[in-house]
PDB file of C-alpha atoms and ligand atoms in Angstrom:
ATOM      1  CA  MET A   1     112.688  99.778  93.057  1.00 89.00           C
ATOM      2  CA  PHE A   2     111.159  99.411  96.412  1.00 86.00           C
ATOM      3  CA  ALA A   3     111.992 101.691  98.879  1.00 94.00           C
ATOM      4  CA  ALA A   4     112.780  99.017 101.638  1.00 90.00           C
ATOM      5  CA  GLU A   5     115.580  97.937  99.094  1.00 89.00           C
ATOM      6  CA  ASN A   6     117.086 101.347  99.055  1.00 88.00           C
ATOM      7  CA  GLY A   7     118.564 101.988 102.234  1.00 91.00           C
ATOM      8  CA  LEU A   8     114.802 102.119 104.084  1.00 92.00           C
ATOM      9  CA  LYS A   9     115.022  98.607 105.030  1.00 94.00           C
ATOM     10  CA  GLY A  10     113.006  98.347 108.246  1.00 94.00           C
ATOM     11  CA  ASP A  11     112.274 102.235 108.434  1.00 95.00           C
ATOM     12  CA  PRO A  12     108.819 102.306 110.532  1.00 97.00           C
ATOM     13  CA  ARG A  13     107.608 105.072 108.191  1.00 98.00           C
ATOM     14  CA  LEU A  14     107.009 102.274 105.214  1.00 98.00           C
ATOM     15  CA  LYS A  15     105.035 100.304 108.241  1.00 97.00           C
ATOM     16  CA  ALA A  16     102.801 103.408 108.978  1.00 98.00           C
ATOM     17  CA  ILE A  17     102.354 104.366 105.567  1.00 98.00           C
ATOM     18  CA  SER A  18     101.462 100.591 104.731  1.00 98.00           C
ATOM     19  CA  GLU A  19      99.137 100.587 107.267  1.00 97.00           C
ATOM     20  CA  ALA A  20      97.250 103.722 106.714  1.00 98.00           C
ATOM     21  CA  ILE A  21      95.796 102.248 103.336  1.00 98.00           C
ATOM     22  CA  ARG A  22      92.664 100.882 103.388  1.00 97.00           C
ATOM     23  CA  VAL A  23      91.692  97.906 101.354  1.00 97.00           C
ATOM     24  CA  ILE A  24      88.000  97.644  99.351  1.00 96.00           C
ATOM     25  CA  PRO A  25      87.468  94.643  97.987  1.00 96.00           C
ATOM     26  CA  ASN A  26      85.600  94.370  94.624  1.00 95.00           C
ATOM     27  CA  PHE A  27      85.740  97.823  94.324  1.00 95.00           C
ATOM     28  CA  PRO A  28      84.954  99.263  91.461  1.00 90.00           C
ATOM     29  CA  LYS A  29      84.318  96.049  89.784  1.00 89.00           C
ATOM     30  CA  PRO A  30      84.265  92.078  91.448  1.00 93.00           C
ATOM     31  CA  GLY A  31      88.026  90.830  91.585  1.00 90.00           C
ATOM     32  CA  ILE A  32      89.539  93.762  92.502  1.00 89.00           C
ATOM     33  CA  MET A  33      91.186  94.615  95.792  1.00 94.00           C
ATOM     34  CA  PHE A  34      91.284  98.809  95.589  1.00 96.00           C
ATOM     35  CA  GLN A  35      93.807 100.305  97.382  1.00 97.00           C
ATOM     36  CA  ASP A  36      92.390 103.257  98.843  1.00 98.00           C
ATOM     37  CA  ILE A  37      94.738 106.165  99.816  1.00 98.00           C
ATOM     38  CA  THR A  38      91.936 108.591 100.943  1.00 98.00           C
ATOM     39  CA  THR A  39      92.572 107.156 104.682  1.00 98.00           C
ATOM     40  CA  LEU A  40      96.444 107.583 104.253  1.00 98.00           C
ATOM     41  CA  LEU A  41      95.530 111.066 103.848  1.00 98.00           C
ATOM     42  CA  LEU A  42      93.476 111.489 107.016  1.00 98.00           C
ATOM     43  CA  ASP A  43      96.748 110.313 109.152  1.00 98.00           C
ATOM     44  CA  HIS A  44      98.941 113.573 109.139  1.00 98.00           C
ATOM     45  CA  ASN A  45     101.949 111.479 110.317  1.00 98.00           C
ATOM     46  CA  ALA A  46     101.906 108.512 107.528  1.00 98.00           C
ATOM     47  CA  PHE A  47     100.880 111.519 104.907  1.00 98.00           C
ATOM     48  CA  LYS A  48     103.902 113.517 106.005  1.00 98.00           C
ATOM     49  CA  HIS A  49     106.294 110.477 106.075  1.00 98.00           C
ATOM     50  CA  THR A  50     105.381 109.803 102.556  1.00 98.00           C
ATOM     51  CA  ILE A  51     106.137 113.399 101.049  1.00 98.00           C
ATOM     52  CA  ASP A  52     109.350 113.284 103.174  1.00 98.00           C
ATOM     53  CA  ILE A  53     111.131 110.190 102.032  1.00 98.00           C
ATOM     54  CA  PHE A  54     110.023 111.440  98.116  1.00 98.00           C
ATOM     55  CA  VAL A  55     111.300 114.977  98.810  1.00 98.00           C
ATOM     56  CA  ASP A  56     114.704 113.150 100.729  1.00 98.00           C
ATOM     57  CA  ARG A  57     114.891 111.095  97.742  1.00 98.00           C
ATOM     58  CA  TYR A  58     114.373 113.458  95.063  1.00 98.00           C
ATOM     59  CA  ARG A  59     115.688 117.110  96.388  1.00 97.00           C
ATOM     60  CA  ASP A  60     119.500 116.488  94.584  1.00 96.00           C
ATOM     61  CA  MET A  61     118.621 114.735  91.537  1.00 97.00           C
ATOM     62  CA  ASP A  62     118.488 118.158  89.520  1.00 98.00           C
ATOM     63  CA  ILE A  63     114.430 117.507  89.089  1.00 98.00           C
ATOM     64  CA  SER A  64     112.771 120.690  87.076  1.00 98.00           C
ATOM     65  CA  VAL A  65     109.256 119.043  86.637  1.00 98.00           C
ATOM     66  CA  VAL A  66     107.054 116.851  88.420  1.00 98.00           C
ATOM     67  CA  ALA A  67     104.196 115.205  86.605  1.00 98.00           C
ATOM     68  CA  GLY A  68     101.367 114.316  88.454  1.00 98.00           C
ATOM     69  CA  VAL A  69      99.216 111.627  87.246  1.00 98.00           C
ATOM     70  CA  GLU A  70      95.046 112.938  87.384  1.00 98.00           C
ATOM     71  CA  ALA A  71      93.587 111.877  89.851  1.00 98.00           C
ATOM     72  CA  ARG A  72      95.349 110.843  92.317  1.00 98.00           C
ATOM     73  CA  GLY A  73      99.151 111.946  91.560  1.00 98.00           C
ATOM     74  CA  PHE A  74      97.848 115.434  92.093  1.00 98.00           C
ATOM     75  CA  MET A  75      97.340 114.240  95.735  1.00 98.00           C
ATOM     76  CA  PHE A  76     101.205 114.002  96.236  1.00 98.00           C
ATOM     77  CA  GLY A  77     103.505 115.733  93.474  1.00 98.00           C
ATOM     78  CA  PRO A  78     102.633 119.744  94.130  1.00 98.00           C
ATOM     79  CA  SER A  79     103.563 118.674  97.794  1.00 98.00           C
ATOM     80  CA  ILE A  80     106.967 117.429  96.346  1.00 98.00           C
ATOM     81  CA  ALA A  81     107.384 119.879  93.326  1.00 98.00           C
ATOM     82  CA  LEU A  82     107.394 122.665  96.116  1.00 98.00           C
ATOM     83  CA  ALA A  83     109.579 120.798  98.329  1.00 98.00           C
ATOM     84  CA  ILE A  84     112.238 120.306  95.470  1.00 98.00           C
ATOM     85  CA  GLY A  85     111.897 123.461  93.282  1.00 98.00           C
ATOM     86  CA  ALA A  86     110.297 122.087  90.413  1.00 98.00           C
ATOM     87  CA  LYS A  87     107.059 123.301  88.579  1.00 98.00           C
ATOM     88  CA  PHE A  88     104.404 120.792  88.776  1.00 99.00           C
ATOM     89  CA  VAL A  89     102.612 119.610  85.656  1.00 98.00           C
ATOM     90  CA  PRO A  90      99.114 118.191  85.677  1.00 98.00           C
ATOM     91  CA  LEU A  91      98.280 114.965  83.385  1.00 98.00           C
ATOM     92  CA  ARG A  92      94.705 115.098  83.042  1.00 98.00           C
ATOM     93  CA  LYS A  93      92.143 112.721  81.824  1.00 97.00           C
ATOM     94  CA  PRO A  94      90.723 113.597  78.176  1.00 97.00           C
ATOM     95  CA  ARG A  95      88.680 117.087  77.621  1.00 97.00           C
ATOM     96  CA  LYS A  96      89.944 118.506  80.856  1.00 98.00           C
ATOM     97  CA  LEU A  97      92.584 120.743  79.859  1.00 98.00           C
ATOM     98  CA  PRO A  98      91.526 123.701  78.059  1.00 98.00           C
ATOM     99  CA  GLY A  99      95.001 124.528  75.873  1.00 98.00           C
ATOM    100  CA  GLU A 100      96.218 122.832  73.237  1.00 98.00           C
ATOM    101  CA  VAL A 101      97.096 119.247  74.317  1.00 98.00           C
ATOM    102  CA  ILE A 102      99.078 115.817  73.480  1.00 98.00           C
ATOM    103  CA  SER A 103      97.649 112.848  74.298  1.00 98.00           C
ATOM    104  CA  GLU A 104      98.653 109.264  75.130  1.00 97.00           C
ATOM    105  CA  SER A 105      95.771 106.577  75.390  1.00 96.00           C
ATOM    106  CA  TYR A 106      96.082 103.219  77.404  1.00 93.00           C
ATOM    107  CA  VAL A 107      95.045 100.234  78.692  1.00 88.00           C
ATOM    108  CA  LEU A 108      93.397  99.926  82.823  1.00 78.00           C
ATOM    109  CA  GLU A 109      93.228  97.491  85.017  1.00 66.00           C
ATOM    110  CA  TYR A 110      89.446  97.917  84.456  1.00 65.00           C
ATOM    111  CA  GLY A 111      89.207  99.492  81.311  1.00 78.00           C
ATOM    112  CA  THR A 112      91.050 102.011  78.663  1.00 88.00           C
ATOM    113  CA  ASP A 113      91.694 105.941  79.212  1.00 91.00           C
ATOM    114  CA  SER A 114      93.798 108.560  78.014  1.00 96.00           C
ATOM    115  CA  LEU A 115      95.924 111.124  79.449  1.00 98.00           C
ATOM    116  CA  GLU A 116      96.676 114.902  78.219  1.00 98.00           C
ATOM    117  CA  MET A 117      99.063 117.254  78.668  1.00 98.00           C
ATOM    118  CA  HIS A 118      99.405 120.993  77.985  1.00 98.00           C
ATOM    119  CA  VAL A 119     101.698 122.090  74.986  1.00 98.00           C
ATOM    120  CA  GLY A 120     104.735 123.938  76.197  1.00 98.00           C
ATOM    121  CA  ALA A 121     104.206 122.619  79.952  1.00 98.00           C
ATOM    122  CA  VAL A 122     107.341 120.692  79.552  1.00 98.00           C
ATOM    123  CA  ARG A 123     110.498 121.949  77.650  1.00 97.00           C
ATOM    124  CA  PRO A 124     112.955 120.120  75.847  1.00 97.00           C
ATOM    125  CA  GLY A 125     115.815 119.514  78.205  1.00 96.00           C
ATOM    126  CA  ASP A 126     113.514 119.371  81.432  1.00 98.00           C
ATOM    127  CA  ARG A 127     114.347 116.751  83.793  1.00 98.00           C
ATOM    128  CA  ALA A 128     111.150 114.784  84.937  1.00 98.00           C
ATOM    129  CA  LEU A 129     109.669 112.942  87.859  1.00 98.00           C
ATOM    130  CA  ILE A 130     106.231 111.177  87.616  1.00 98.00           C
ATOM    131  CA  ILE A 131     103.950 110.717  90.621  1.00 98.00           C
ATOM    132  CA  ASP A 132     101.340 108.600  91.047  1.00 98.00           C
ATOM    133  CA  ASP A 133      99.593 106.664  94.010  1.00 98.00           C
ATOM    134  CA  LEU A 134      99.707 103.074  92.790  1.00 97.00           C
ATOM    135  CA  VAL A 135     101.162 101.013  89.676  1.00 95.00           C
ATOM    136  CA  ALA A 136      99.607  97.920  88.610  1.00 91.00           C
ATOM    137  CA  THR A 137     100.389  96.842  85.157  1.00 89.00           C
ATOM    138  CA  GLY A 138     102.328 100.117  84.161  1.00 93.00           C
ATOM    139  CA  GLY A 139     100.025 101.435  81.621  1.00 93.00           C
ATOM    140  CA  THR A 140      99.374 104.494  83.198  1.00 94.00           C
ATOM    141  CA  LEU A 141     103.019 105.316  83.746  1.00 96.00           C
ATOM    142  CA  PHE A 142     104.211 104.128  80.322  1.00 95.00           C
ATOM    143  CA  ALA A 143     101.259 106.932  78.990  1.00 97.00           C
ATOM    144  CA  ALA A 144     102.833 109.436  81.060  1.00 97.00           C
ATOM    145  CA  ILE A 145     106.664 108.605  80.065  1.00 97.00           C
ATOM    146  CA  ASN A 146     105.538 108.820  76.382  1.00 97.00           C
ATOM    147  CA  LEU A 147     104.280 112.286  77.034  1.00 98.00           C
ATOM    148  CA  LEU A 148     107.141 113.955  79.054  1.00 98.00           C
ATOM    149  CA  GLU A 149     109.277 111.992  76.417  1.00 97.00           C
ATOM    150  CA  ARG A 150     107.613 113.424  73.282  1.00 97.00           C
ATOM    151  CA  SER A 151     107.858 116.974  74.563  1.00 97.00           C
ATOM    152  CA  GLY A 152     111.677 116.300  74.918  1.00 97.00           C
ATOM    153  CA  ALA A 153     111.797 115.842  78.369  1.00 98.00           C
ATOM    154  CA  GLU A 154     114.090 113.516  80.026  1.00 97.00           C
ATOM    155  CA  VAL A 155     112.237 111.025  82.529  1.00 97.00           C
ATOM    156  CA  THR A 156     114.348 110.597  85.646  1.00 97.00           C
ATOM    157  CA  GLU A 157     112.030 108.170  87.316  1.00 97.00           C
ATOM    158  CA  CYS A 158     108.464 107.210  88.223  1.00 97.00           C
ATOM    159  CA  ALA A 159     107.485 107.383  92.013  1.00 98.00           C
ATOM    160  CA  CYS A 160     104.302 106.099  93.413  1.00 98.00           C
ATOM    161  CA  VAL A 161     103.642 105.159  96.863  1.00 98.00           C
ATOM    162  CA  ILE A 162     101.828 101.524  96.128  1.00 98.00           C
ATOM    163  CA  GLY A 163     103.618  99.352  93.570  1.00 96.00           C
ATOM    164  CA  LEU A 164     103.086  95.462  92.444  1.00 90.00           C
ATOM    165  CA  PRO A 165     106.348  93.798  92.642  1.00 87.00           C
ATOM    166  CA  ILE A 166     105.454  92.438  89.544  1.00 88.00           C
ATOM    167  CA  VAL A 167     105.540  95.147  87.220  1.00 90.00           C
ATOM    168  CA  LYS A 168     109.327  95.978  88.227  1.00 87.00           C
ATOM    169  CA  GLU A 169     110.372  93.603  85.762  1.00 86.00           C
ATOM    170  CA  ARG A 170     108.563  95.390  83.246  1.00 86.00           C
ATOM    171  CA  PHE A 171     110.030  98.698  83.956  1.00 88.00           C
ATOM    172  CA  ARG A 172     113.727  97.084  84.011  1.00 86.00           C
ATOM    173  CA  SER A 173     113.207  95.531  80.682  1.00 80.00           C
ATOM    174  CA  ASN A 174     112.005  99.091  78.851  1.00 85.00           C
ATOM    175  CA  GLY A 175     115.016 100.791  80.809  1.00 89.00           C
ATOM    176  CA  LYS A 176     112.699 102.788  83.330  1.00 90.00           C
ATOM    177  CA  ARG A 177     113.012 103.572  86.799  1.00 95.00           C
ATOM    178  CA  LEU A 178     110.254 102.744  88.941  1.00 96.00           C
ATOM    179  CA  TYR A 179     110.457 103.909  92.820  1.00 97.00           C
ATOM    180  CA  PHE A 180     107.588 102.693  95.574  1.00 97.00           C
ATOM    181  CA  LEU A 181     107.247 102.908  99.240  1.00 98.00           C
ATOM    182  CA  VAL A 182     104.981  99.836  99.504  1.00 97.00           C
ATOM    183  CA  GLU A 183     103.168  96.674  98.219  1.00 96.00           C
ATOM    184  CA  PRO A 184      99.520  96.203  98.193  1.00 96.00           C
ATOM    185  CA  ARG A 185      97.965  95.221 101.272  1.00 89.00           C
ATOM    186  CA  GLN A 186      95.663  92.358 101.289  1.00 82.00           C
ATOM    187  CA  LEU A 187      92.386  92.185 103.100  1.00 68.00           C
ATOM    188  CA  GLU A 188      93.811  89.647 105.996  1.00 64.00           C
ATOM    189  CA  ASP A 189      96.612  92.695 106.675  1.00 68.00           C
ATOM    190  CA  CYS A 190      94.406  95.071 107.376  1.00 60.00           C
ATOM    191  CA  CYS A 191      90.883  96.442 108.776  1.00 56.00           C
TER     192      CYS A 191
HETATM  193  O1  PRP B 201      99.471 100.935  86.654  1.00 80.91           O
HETATM  194  P1  PRP B 201      97.909 100.479  85.763  1.00 80.91           P
HETATM  195  O2  PRP B 201      97.031  99.500  85.940  1.00 80.91           O
HETATM  196  O3  PRP B 201      97.918 101.581  84.674  1.00 80.91           O
HETATM  197  O4  PRP B 201      96.849 101.708  87.053  1.00 80.91           O
HETATM  198  C1  PRP B 201      97.062 102.521  87.845  1.00 80.91           C
HETATM  199  C2  PRP B 201      96.373 103.674  87.584  1.00 80.91           C
HETATM  200  O5  PRP B 201      95.462 103.369  87.830  1.00 80.91           O
HETATM  201  C3  PRP B 201      94.765 104.272  89.097  1.00 80.91           C
HETATM  202  O6  PRP B 201      93.834 105.293  88.701  1.00 80.91           O
HETATM  203  P2  PRP B 201      92.444 105.109  87.607  1.00 80.91           P
HETATM  204  O7  PRP B 201      92.479 105.148  86.277  1.00 80.91           O
HETATM  205  O8  PRP B 201      91.312 104.448  88.252  1.00 80.91           O
HETATM  206  O9  PRP B 201      91.991 106.449  87.863  1.00 80.91           O
HETATM  207  P3  PRP B 201      91.642 107.712  88.996  1.00 80.91           P
HETATM  208  O10 PRP B 201      92.658 108.212  89.861  1.00 80.91           O
HETATM  209  O11 PRP B 201      91.181 109.176  88.329  1.00 80.91           O
HETATM  210  O12 PRP B 201      90.481 106.938  89.621  1.00 80.91           O
HETATM  211  C4  PRP B 201      95.599 104.798  89.700  1.00 80.91           C
HETATM  212  O13 PRP B 201      95.445 105.973  90.559  1.00 80.91           O
HETATM  213  C5  PRP B 201      96.760 104.829  88.388  1.00 80.91           C
HETATM  214  O14 PRP B 201      96.698 106.073  87.673  1.00 80.91           O
HETATM  215  N1  ADE B 202      93.802  97.899  93.038  1.00 80.91           N
HETATM  216  C1  ADE B 202      93.825  98.940  92.768  1.00 80.91           C
HETATM  217  N2  ADE B 202      93.757  99.822  93.851  1.00 80.91           N
HETATM  218  C2  ADE B 202      93.481 101.246  93.376  1.00 80.91           C
HETATM  219  N3  ADE B 202      94.023 101.951  92.596  1.00 80.91           N
HETATM  220  C3  ADE B 202      94.378 101.251  91.932  1.00 80.91           C
HETATM  221  N4  ADE B 202      94.639 101.571  90.237  1.00 80.91           N
HETATM  222  C4  ADE B 202      94.407 100.507  89.317  1.00 80.91           C
HETATM  223  N5  ADE B 202      94.327  98.942  90.321  1.00 80.91           N
HETATM  224  C5  ADE B 202      94.209  99.812  91.240  1.00 80.91           C
END
């Protein structure tokens, strides 16, 4: 669900967050409108609003683990985990984690990839929140959900800064919860 449909309609923080995201057309390949969150990280107010909105939503949900998706989920997840009193678990690209891992493959808007998680980082009974910067097809988040559920965790919700409205139906039909703050920017909205 989009934050504006859930109590934040008209909240000026959402506009500030959206305006801090830069759009780079045709990166990393023709036809992709790349949503660049590095400019959001440069804007202290917009970055803080992003973390504050997530912390307000998740602080009372009894979440024990925040799992961040490499690479951009690492930029938001740890701050949220610290603020809500949860552990942080990195979900990494292949061959980056040194210990024993479990792995899930997925198809991307521009290729295929896998995510890996350390065995033992997540325990049966953990209540998980998965964080990433953006959901496009949802393939990455579904791989992340599978990793956590295979470890016995209950995935409470997936949260992203940017979400394509079209992906909401895919989550709903799979019985999974998705929360995102803003829709992708178009080039004419920005720069
Ligand atoms: O919803 P999806 O279609 O699965 O796409 C979303 C994923 O794509 C991007 O990461 P990317 O794979 O480009 O990796 P990076 O963050 O390491 O650059 C983004 O940060 C998400 O993780
Ligand atoms: N359009 C996009 N912008 C940034 N990251 C992405 N990951 C998948 N699609 C993307």
